[in-house]
Coordinates of C-alpha atoms in Angstrom, one line a residue:
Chain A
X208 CA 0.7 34.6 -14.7
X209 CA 0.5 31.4 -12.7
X210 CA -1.9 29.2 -11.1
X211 CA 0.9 27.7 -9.3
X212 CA -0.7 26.5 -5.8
X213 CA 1.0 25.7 -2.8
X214 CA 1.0 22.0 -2.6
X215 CA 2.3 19.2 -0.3
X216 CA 5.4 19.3 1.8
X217 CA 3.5 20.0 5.2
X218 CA 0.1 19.3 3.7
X219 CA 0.8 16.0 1.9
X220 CA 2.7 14.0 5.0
X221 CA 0.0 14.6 7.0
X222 CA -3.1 12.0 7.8
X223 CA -6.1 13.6 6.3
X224 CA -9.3 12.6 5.0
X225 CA -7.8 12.1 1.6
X226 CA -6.0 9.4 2.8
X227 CA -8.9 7.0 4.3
X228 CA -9.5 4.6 0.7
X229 CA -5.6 4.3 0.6
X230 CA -5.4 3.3 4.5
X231 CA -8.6 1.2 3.9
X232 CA -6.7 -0.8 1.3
X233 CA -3.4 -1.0 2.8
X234 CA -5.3 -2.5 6.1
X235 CA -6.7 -4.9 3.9
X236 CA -3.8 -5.5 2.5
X237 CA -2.2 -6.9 5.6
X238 CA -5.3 -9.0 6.7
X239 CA -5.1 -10.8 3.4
X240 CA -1.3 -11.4 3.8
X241 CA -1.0 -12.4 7.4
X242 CA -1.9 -16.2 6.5
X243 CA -1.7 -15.3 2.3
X244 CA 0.4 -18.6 1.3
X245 CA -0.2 -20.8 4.8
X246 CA -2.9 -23.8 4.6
X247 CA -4.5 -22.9 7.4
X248 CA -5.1 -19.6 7.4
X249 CA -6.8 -17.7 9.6
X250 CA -7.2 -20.9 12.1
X251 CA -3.5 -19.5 13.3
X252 CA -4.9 -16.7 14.4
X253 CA -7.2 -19.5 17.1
X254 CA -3.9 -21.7 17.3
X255 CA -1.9 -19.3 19.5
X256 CA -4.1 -18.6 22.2
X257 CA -5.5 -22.6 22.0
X258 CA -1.6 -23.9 22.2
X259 CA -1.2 -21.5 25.4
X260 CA -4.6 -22.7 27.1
X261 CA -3.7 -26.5 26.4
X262 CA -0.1 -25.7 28.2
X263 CA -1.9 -23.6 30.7
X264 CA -4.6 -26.5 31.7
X265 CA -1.8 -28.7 32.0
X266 CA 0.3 -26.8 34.4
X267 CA -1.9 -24.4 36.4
X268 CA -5.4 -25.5 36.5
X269 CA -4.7 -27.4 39.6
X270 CA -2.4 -24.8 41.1
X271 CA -5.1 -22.5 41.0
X272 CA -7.9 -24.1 42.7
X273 CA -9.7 -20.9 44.2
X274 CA -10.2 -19.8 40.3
X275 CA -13.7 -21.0 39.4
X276 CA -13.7 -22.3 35.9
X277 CA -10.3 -21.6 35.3
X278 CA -10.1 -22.2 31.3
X279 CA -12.8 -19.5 31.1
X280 CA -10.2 -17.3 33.2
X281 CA -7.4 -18.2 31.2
X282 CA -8.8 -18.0 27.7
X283 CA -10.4 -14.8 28.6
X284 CA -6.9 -13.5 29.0
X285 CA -5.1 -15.1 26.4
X286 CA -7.1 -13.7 23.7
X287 CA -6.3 -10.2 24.7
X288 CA -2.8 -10.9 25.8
X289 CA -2.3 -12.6 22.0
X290 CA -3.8 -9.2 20.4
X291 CA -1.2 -7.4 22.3
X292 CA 1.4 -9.4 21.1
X293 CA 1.0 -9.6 18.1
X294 CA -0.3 -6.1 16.8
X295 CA 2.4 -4.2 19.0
X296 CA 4.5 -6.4 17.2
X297 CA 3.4 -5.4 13.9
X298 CA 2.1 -1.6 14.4
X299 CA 6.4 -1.6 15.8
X300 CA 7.8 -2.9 12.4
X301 CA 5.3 -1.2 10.0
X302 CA 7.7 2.1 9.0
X303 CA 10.4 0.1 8.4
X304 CA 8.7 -2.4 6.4
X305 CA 7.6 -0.4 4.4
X306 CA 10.4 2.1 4.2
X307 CA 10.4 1.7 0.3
X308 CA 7.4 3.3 0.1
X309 CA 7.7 5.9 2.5
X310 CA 10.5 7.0 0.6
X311 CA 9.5 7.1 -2.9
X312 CA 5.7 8.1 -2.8
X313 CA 4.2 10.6 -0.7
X314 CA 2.3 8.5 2.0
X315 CA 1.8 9.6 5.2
X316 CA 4.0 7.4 7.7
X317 CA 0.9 7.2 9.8
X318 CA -0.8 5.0 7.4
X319 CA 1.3 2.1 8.1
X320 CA 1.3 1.8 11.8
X321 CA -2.9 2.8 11.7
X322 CA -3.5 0.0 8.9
X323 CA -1.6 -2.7 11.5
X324 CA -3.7 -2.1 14.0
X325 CA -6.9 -2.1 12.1
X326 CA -5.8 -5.4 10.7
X327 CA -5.1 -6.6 14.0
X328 CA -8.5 -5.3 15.1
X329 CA -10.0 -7.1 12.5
X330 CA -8.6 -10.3 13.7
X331 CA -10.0 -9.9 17.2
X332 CA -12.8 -9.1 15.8
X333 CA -13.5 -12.2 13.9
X334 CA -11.8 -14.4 16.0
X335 CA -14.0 -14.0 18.9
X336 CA -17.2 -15.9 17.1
X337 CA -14.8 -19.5 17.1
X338 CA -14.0 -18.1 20.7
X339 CA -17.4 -17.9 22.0
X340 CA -17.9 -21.0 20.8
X341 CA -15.1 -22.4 22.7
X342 CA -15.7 -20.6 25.4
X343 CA -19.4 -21.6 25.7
X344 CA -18.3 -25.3 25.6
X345 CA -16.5 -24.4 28.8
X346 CA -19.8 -23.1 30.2
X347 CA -19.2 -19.5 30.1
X348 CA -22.5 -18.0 28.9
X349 CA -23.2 -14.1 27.4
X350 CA -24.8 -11.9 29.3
X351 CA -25.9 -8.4 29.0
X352 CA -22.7 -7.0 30.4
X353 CA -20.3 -8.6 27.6
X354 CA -21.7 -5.8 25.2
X355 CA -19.1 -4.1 27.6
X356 CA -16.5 -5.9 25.7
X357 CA -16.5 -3.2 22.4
X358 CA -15.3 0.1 24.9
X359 CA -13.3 -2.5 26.6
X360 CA -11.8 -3.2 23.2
X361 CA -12.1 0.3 22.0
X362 CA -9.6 1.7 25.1
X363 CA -6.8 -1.2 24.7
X364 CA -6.6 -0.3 21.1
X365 CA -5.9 3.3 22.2
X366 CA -3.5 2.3 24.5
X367 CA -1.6 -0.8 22.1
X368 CA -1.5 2.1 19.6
X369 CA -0.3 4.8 21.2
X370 CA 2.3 2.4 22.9
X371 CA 3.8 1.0 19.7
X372 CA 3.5 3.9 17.8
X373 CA 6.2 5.5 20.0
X374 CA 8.2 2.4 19.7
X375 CA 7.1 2.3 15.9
X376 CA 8.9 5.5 15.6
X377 CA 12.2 5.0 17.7
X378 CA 12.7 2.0 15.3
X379 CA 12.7 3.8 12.8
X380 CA 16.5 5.6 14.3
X381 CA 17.2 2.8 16.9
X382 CA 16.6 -0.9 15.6
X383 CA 17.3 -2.2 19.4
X384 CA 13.9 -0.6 19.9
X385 CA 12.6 -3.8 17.8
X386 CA 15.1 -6.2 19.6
X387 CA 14.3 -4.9 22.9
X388 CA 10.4 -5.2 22.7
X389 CA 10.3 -8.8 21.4
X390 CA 12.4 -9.9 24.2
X391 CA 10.4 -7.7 27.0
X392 CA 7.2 -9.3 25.4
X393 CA 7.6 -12.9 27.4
X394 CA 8.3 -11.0 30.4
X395 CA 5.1 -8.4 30.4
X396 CA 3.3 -11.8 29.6
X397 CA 4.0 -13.1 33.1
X398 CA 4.1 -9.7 35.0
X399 CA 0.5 -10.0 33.7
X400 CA -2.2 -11.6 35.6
X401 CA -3.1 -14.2 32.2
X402 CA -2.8 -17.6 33.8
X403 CA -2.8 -16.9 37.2
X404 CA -5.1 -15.0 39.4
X405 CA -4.4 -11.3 40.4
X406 CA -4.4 -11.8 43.9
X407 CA -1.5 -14.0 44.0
X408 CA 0.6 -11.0 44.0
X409 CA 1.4 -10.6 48.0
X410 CA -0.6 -7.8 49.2
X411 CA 2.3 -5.3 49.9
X412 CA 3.6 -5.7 46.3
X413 CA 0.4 -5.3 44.9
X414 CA 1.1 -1.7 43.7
X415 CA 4.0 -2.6 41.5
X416 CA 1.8 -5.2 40.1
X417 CA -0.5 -2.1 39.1
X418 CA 2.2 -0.3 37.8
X419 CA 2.1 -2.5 34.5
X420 CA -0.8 -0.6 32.9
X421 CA -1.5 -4.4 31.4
X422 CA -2.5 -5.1 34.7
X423 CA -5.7 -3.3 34.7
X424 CA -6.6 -4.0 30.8
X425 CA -6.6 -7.5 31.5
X426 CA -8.5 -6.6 34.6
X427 CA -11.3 -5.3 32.8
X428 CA -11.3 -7.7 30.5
X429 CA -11.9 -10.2 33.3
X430 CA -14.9 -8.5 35.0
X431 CA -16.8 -7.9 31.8
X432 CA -16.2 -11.6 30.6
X433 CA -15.5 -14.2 33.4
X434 CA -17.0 -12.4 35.8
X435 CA -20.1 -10.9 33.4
X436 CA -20.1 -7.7 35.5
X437 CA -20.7 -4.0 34.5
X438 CA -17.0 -2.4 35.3
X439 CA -16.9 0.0 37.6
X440 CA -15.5 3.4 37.6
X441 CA -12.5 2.5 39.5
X442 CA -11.5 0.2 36.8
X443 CA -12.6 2.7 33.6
X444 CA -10.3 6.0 35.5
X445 CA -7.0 3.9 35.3
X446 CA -7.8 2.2 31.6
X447 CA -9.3 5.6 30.0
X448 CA -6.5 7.7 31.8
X449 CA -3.8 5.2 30.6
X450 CA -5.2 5.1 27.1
X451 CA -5.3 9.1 26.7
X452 CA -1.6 9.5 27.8
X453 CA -0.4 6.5 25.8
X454 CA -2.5 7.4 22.5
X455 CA -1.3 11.7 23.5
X456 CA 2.1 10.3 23.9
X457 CA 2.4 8.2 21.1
X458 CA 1.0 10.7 18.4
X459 CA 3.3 13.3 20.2
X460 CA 6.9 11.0 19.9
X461 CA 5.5 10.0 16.2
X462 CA 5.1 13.5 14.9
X463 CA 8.2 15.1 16.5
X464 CA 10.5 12.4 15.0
X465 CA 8.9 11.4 11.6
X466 CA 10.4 14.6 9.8
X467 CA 14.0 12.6 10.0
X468 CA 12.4 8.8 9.2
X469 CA 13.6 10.1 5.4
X470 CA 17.3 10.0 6.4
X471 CA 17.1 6.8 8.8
X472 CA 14.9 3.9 7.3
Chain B
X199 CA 8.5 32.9 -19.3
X200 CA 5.0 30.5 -19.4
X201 CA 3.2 29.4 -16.6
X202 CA 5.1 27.6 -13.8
X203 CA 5.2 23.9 -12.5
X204 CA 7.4 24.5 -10.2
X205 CA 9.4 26.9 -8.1
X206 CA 11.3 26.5 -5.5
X207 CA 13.1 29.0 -3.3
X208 CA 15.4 29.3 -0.4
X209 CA 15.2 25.6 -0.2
X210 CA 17.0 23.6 2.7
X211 CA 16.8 20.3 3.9
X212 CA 18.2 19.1 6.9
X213 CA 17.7 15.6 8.9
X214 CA 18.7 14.1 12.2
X215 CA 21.3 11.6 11.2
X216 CA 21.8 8.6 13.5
X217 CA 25.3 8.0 13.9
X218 CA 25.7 5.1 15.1
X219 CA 25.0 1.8 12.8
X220 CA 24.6 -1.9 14.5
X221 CA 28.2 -2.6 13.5
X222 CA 29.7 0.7 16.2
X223 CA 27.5 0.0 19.2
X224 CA 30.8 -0.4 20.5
X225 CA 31.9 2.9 19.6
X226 CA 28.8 4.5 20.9
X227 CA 28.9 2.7 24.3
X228 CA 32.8 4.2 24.3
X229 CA 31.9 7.6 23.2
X230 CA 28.8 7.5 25.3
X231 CA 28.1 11.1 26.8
X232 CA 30.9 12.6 24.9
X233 CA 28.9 12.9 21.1
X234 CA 25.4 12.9 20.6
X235 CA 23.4 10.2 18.9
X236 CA 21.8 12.1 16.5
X237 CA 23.7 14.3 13.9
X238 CA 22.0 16.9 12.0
X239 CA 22.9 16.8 8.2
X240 CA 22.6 19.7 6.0
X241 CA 20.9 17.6 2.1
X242 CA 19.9 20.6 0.2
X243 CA 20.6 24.2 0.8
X244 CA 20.0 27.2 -1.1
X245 CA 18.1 25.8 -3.6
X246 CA 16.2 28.1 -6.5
X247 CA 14.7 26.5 -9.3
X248 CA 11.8 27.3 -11.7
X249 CA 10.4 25.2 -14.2
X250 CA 8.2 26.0 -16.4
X251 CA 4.8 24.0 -17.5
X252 CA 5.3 21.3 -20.1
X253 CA 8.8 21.4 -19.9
X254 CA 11.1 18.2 -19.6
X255 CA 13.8 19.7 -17.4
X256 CA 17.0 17.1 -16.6
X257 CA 19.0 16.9 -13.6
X258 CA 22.5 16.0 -13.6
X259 CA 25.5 15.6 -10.9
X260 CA 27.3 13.4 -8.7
X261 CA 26.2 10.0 -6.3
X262 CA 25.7 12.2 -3.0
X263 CA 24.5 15.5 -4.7
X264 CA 21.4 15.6 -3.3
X265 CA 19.2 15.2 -6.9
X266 CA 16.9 12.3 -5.2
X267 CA 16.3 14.6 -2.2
X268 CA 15.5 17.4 -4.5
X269 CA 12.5 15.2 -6.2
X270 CA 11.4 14.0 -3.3
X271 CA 10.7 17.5 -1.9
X272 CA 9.0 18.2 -5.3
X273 CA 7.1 15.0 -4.7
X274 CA 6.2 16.1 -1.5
X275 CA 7.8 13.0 0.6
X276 CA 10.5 15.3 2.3
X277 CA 9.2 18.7 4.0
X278 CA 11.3 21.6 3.6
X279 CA 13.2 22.7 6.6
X280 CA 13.1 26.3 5.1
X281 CA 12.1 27.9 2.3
X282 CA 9.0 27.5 -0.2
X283 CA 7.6 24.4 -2.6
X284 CA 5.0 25.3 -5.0
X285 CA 3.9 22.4 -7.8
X286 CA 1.3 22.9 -9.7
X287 CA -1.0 19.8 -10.2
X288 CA -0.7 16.0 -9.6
X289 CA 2.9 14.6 -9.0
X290 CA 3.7 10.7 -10.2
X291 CA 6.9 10.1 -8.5
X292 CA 9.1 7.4 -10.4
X293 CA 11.6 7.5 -7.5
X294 CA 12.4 3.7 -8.4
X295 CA 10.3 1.7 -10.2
X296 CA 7.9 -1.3 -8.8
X297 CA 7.9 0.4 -5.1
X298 CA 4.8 -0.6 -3.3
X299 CA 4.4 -3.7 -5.3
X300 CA 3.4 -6.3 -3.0
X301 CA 5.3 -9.8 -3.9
X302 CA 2.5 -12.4 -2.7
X303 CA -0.3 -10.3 -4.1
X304 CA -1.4 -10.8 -8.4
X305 CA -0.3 -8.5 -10.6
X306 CA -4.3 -7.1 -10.8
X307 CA -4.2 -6.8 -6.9
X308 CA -1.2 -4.5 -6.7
X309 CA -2.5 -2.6 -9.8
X310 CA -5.1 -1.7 -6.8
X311 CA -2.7 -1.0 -4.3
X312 CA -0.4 0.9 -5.6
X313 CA -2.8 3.1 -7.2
X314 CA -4.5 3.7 -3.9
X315 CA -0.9 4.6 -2.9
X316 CA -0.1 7.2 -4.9
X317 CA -3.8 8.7 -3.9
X318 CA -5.6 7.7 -6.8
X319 CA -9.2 7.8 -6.9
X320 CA -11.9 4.8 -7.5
X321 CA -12.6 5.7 -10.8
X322 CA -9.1 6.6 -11.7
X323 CA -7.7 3.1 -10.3
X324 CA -10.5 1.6 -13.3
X325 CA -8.8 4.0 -15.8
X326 CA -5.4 2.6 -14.7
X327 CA -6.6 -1.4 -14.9
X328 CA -7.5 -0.6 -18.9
X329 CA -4.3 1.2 -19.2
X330 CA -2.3 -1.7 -17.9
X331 CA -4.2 -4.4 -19.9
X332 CA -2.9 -2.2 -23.2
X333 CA 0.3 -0.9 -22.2
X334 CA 2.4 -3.1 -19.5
X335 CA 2.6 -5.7 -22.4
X336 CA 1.6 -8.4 -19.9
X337 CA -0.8 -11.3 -20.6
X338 CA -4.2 -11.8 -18.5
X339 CA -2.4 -15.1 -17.0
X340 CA 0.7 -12.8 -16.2
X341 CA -1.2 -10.1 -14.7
X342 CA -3.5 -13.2 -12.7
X343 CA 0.0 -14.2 -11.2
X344 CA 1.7 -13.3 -7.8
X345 CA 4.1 -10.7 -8.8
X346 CA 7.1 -12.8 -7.1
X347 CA 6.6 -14.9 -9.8
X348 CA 7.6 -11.8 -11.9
X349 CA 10.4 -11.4 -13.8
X350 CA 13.1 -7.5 -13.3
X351 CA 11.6 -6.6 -16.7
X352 CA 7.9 -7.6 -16.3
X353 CA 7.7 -5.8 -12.2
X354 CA 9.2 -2.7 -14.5
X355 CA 6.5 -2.8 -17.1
X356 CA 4.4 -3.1 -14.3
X357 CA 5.4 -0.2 -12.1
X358 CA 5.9 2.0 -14.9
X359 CA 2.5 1.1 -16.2
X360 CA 0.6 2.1 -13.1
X361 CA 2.5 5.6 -12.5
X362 CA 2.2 6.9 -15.8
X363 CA -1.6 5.5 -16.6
X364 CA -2.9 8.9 -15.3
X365 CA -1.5 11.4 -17.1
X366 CA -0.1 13.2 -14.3
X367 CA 0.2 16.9 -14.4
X368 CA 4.0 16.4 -13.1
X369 CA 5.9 13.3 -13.5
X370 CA 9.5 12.5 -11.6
X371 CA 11.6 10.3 -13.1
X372 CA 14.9 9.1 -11.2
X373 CA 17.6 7.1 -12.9
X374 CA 14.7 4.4 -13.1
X375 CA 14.7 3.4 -17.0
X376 CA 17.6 1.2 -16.8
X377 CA 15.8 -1.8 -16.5
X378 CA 13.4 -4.0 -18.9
X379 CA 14.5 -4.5 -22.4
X380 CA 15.5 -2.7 -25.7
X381 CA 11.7 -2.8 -26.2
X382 CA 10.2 -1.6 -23.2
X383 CA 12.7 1.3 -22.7
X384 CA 11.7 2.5 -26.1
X385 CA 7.9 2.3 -25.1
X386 CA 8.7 4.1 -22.0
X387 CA 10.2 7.0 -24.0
X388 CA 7.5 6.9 -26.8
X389 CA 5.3 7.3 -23.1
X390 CA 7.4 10.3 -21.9
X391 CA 7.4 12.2 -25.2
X392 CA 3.4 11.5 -25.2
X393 CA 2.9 12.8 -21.9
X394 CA 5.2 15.8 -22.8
X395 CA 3.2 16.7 -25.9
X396 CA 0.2 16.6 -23.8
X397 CA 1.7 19.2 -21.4
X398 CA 3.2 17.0 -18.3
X399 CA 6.1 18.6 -16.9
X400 CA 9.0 15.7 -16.7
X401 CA 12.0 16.2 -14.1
X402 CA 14.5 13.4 -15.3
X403 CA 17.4 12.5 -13.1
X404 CA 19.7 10.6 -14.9
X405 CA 23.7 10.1 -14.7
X406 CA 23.6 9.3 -18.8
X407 CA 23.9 12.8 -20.7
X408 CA 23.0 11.2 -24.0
X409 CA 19.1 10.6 -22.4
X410 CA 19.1 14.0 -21.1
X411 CA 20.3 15.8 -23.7
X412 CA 17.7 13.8 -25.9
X413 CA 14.7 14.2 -23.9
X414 CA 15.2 17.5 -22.4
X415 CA 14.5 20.8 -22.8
X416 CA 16.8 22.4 -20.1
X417 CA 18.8 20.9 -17.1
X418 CA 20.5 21.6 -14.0
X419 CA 23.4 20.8 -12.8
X420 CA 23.7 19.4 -8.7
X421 CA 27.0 19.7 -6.4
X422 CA 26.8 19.5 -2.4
X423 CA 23.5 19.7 -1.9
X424 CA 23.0 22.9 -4.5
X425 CA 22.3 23.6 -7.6
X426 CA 26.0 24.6 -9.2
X427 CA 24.5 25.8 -12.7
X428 CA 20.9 26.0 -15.2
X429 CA 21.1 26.1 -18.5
X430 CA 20.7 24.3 -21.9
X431 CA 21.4 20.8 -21.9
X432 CA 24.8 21.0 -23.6
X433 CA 26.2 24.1 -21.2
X434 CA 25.2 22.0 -18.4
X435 CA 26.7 18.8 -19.8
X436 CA 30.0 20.8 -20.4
X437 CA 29.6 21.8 -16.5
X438 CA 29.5 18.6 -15.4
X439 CA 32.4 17.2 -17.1
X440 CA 34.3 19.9 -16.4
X441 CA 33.2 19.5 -12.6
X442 CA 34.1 15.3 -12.5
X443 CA 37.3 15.8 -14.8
X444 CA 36.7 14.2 -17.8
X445 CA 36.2 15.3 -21.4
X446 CA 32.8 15.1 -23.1
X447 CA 33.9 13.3 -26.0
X448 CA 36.9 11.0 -24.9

């Protein structure tokens, strides 16, 4: 008698190799339709970060006289701050977005939240040639230590993700989750050392400044491209450490509560 | 009995339930400490059911009984909390009809997409782009067009196009057919019978008795998360009248 194989339940709703073409296209999916529709396209993606830098000239370039080349400093910032932003934003929505699916075809949930943050890699990716541009008509010049920039990259994805996924996934039951980040998102953004220099923070308060694991992203950010250094290991410990427990953490609060997503979209 | 498409046994389902919608923050903030926030909910319990290869087997019962659950564990979107799932083959679910369409993308695009959503291979996704050109009854400058632009009846013809383009071994169809015109819901069911002759096993969940007692072979009756009764289409129907309290033939 039968053939009848054991199929999907567990095997299905889990990310596996299978699944790569359909997160490929679902990635590409969402790069097309950020700016599908808008005139401008993917010049938004530049506007952001330009609109802050414009503001931020205008108000704290002469606050901050110690900061050599301060647009350098500030756009340097801005573009990672306006990566944060927005794919946290995004990779937090994706389940429920796309709850329609997730509840009619057998998908993995994963696929969602992973294809928003490679779309929001993407981005980055191509939006620092304008950038370099920019920030070369500011006098800021590559040198051998911005290669520095892809791990650099590589460990604040780890640590986005594993961030949002968690949120991603208490969404899912709690919609505050949603509410809650987008308002906490203007305050990180100036707990953050982005327009103003890091040691502005009084020296005794310094260590809650460090708390905000921001803090030391944007930090080795800095010294790779304003201050065109090789990092050292004092700044990789914190960034890799925080990027294993966030990505751990994330993956962890995903898979526990994705069995119920079914009954909650 | 022939070889099986699908068995389940000892089936249960249960989900953490949030209790608390936007509307009774107020409630929760009272009860706060006194309930919990999540509730577990028993769907399916006790669930046997064996259907054999090429058959078209219907599923009957009330709003609430749990018959979506049940094809979504056969599709493979809900996991079992106990028991055992075997399907044999690949599963098109028809769970509702256009999901994954993608309302700024054309109608070719999101033949793409969806196909790579339901895990559909390269070459597979080219078999489906032919089937579509023949069968969704769309022109090229309709298919060229964002699919907001699409009409209820023409995002049907589309959806239904892409699930069914690949002869799947198992094909779930819930309550979806009610849409589109005279035209395309006899095209649909020329489409089923097709795929029936050819061997697909159909589950078809459907409050109308008329289409299930036309289409199918056997049929199953649902109540509180179980299944109450199996049998031929007509004992089944009788079940389920006799269950909601009406007559058959008023």
């Amino acid at each position: 008698m039968s053939t009848v194989v054991p199929v999907s339940g567990q095997a299905t709703l889990r990310m596996q190799r299978q699944h790569l073409p359909m997160l490929i296209t679902v990635a590409w999916k969402n790069v097309r339709l950020r700016y599908k529709s808008s005139l401008f396209g993917f010049l938004w993606t530049l506007f952001n970060p330009l609109l802050f830098l414009l503001i931020f000239l205008f108000i704290f370039s002469r606050a901050f006289p110690q900061v050599e080349n301060y647009p350098v400093f500030a756009l340097t910032g801005l573009i990672f701050w306006s990566f944060f932003a927005t794919t946290s934003a995004h990779v937090l929505s994706s389940v429920v977005d796309n709850a329609h699916v997730l509840r009619s075809l057998a998908v993995p949930a994963q696929v969602f939240p992973l294809a928003q943050l490679m779309a929001g890699l993407f981005n980055l990716l191509v939006s620092f040639i304008p950038f370099a541009f920019i920030l070369a008509w500011f006098g800021w010049r590559p040198v051998s230590a911005t290669i520095l920039v892809i791990p650099v990259v590589a460990l604040f994805a780890c640590f986005l993700f594993g961030l949002s996924l968690a949120l991603c996934a208490l969404n899912v039951y709690f919609r505050d989750i949603g509410i809650l980040w987008s308002a906490l998102l203007p305050a990180l953004f100036y707990l953050t050392p982005v327009a103003y220099p890091p040691d502005l923070v009084p020296a005794d308060l310094q260590w809650v400044a460090s708390l905000n694991p921001l803090y030391h992203f944007i930090g080795l950010v800095r010294v790779v491209l304003y201050d065109g250094q090789a990092p050292g290991l004092e700044l990789w410990v914190p960034a890799i450490g925080l990027a294993l427990i966030a990505l751990l953490g994330g993956l962890s609060v995903f898979n526990l509560l994705r069995r119920g997503f079914i009954a909650n979209y | 009995m022939a070889e099986l498409a699908i068995a389940l046994h000892g089936l249960q389902v249960e989900l953490l339930v949030q209790r608390y919608g936007f509307r009774s923050i107020k409630e929760y903030l009272v009860s706060i400490g006194s309930k919990r926030l999540l509730e577990r909910k028993c769907i399916l319990h006790d669930v046997h059911l064996e259907i054999a290869r090429g058959e078209c087997f219907g599923i009957v019962g009330r709003n609430g009984s749990g018959k979506s659950t049940l094809l979504r564990v056969i599709a493979g979107i809900v996991e079992p909390t106990k028991g055992t799932v075997s399907v044999l083959g690949r599963v098109a679910p028809m769970l509702s009809l256009g999901v994954g369409l993608e309302p700024e993308l054309s109608g070719w695009e999101n033949v793409a997409l969806c196909s790579s959503l339901l895990g559909l291979s390269r070459s597979d996704i080219a078999h489906t782009k032919d089937y579509v050109r023949n069968f969704a009854g769309l022109s090229e400058p309709e298919l060229a067009m964002q699919v907001k632009r699409y009409s209820t009846g023409m995002t049907a013809r589309l959806g239904f196009s892409i699930a069914t383009a690949n002869d799947p071994d198992v094909l779930l169809i819930d309550e979806v057919l009610a849409v589109g015109d005279a035209a395309f819901q006899q095209q649909c069911y020329r489409r089923i019978d097709e795929l029936k002759r050819s061997g697909c096993t159909i589950v078809f969940v459907s409050h109308f008795l008329g289409e299930v007692q036309r289409i199918c072979d056997r049929a199953a009756c649902m109540e509180q998360g179980t299944i109450v009764k199996v049998g031929s289409t007509h004992e089944v129907g009788l079940h389920y009248h006799d269950l909601l309290g009406i007559p058959l033939n008023p």
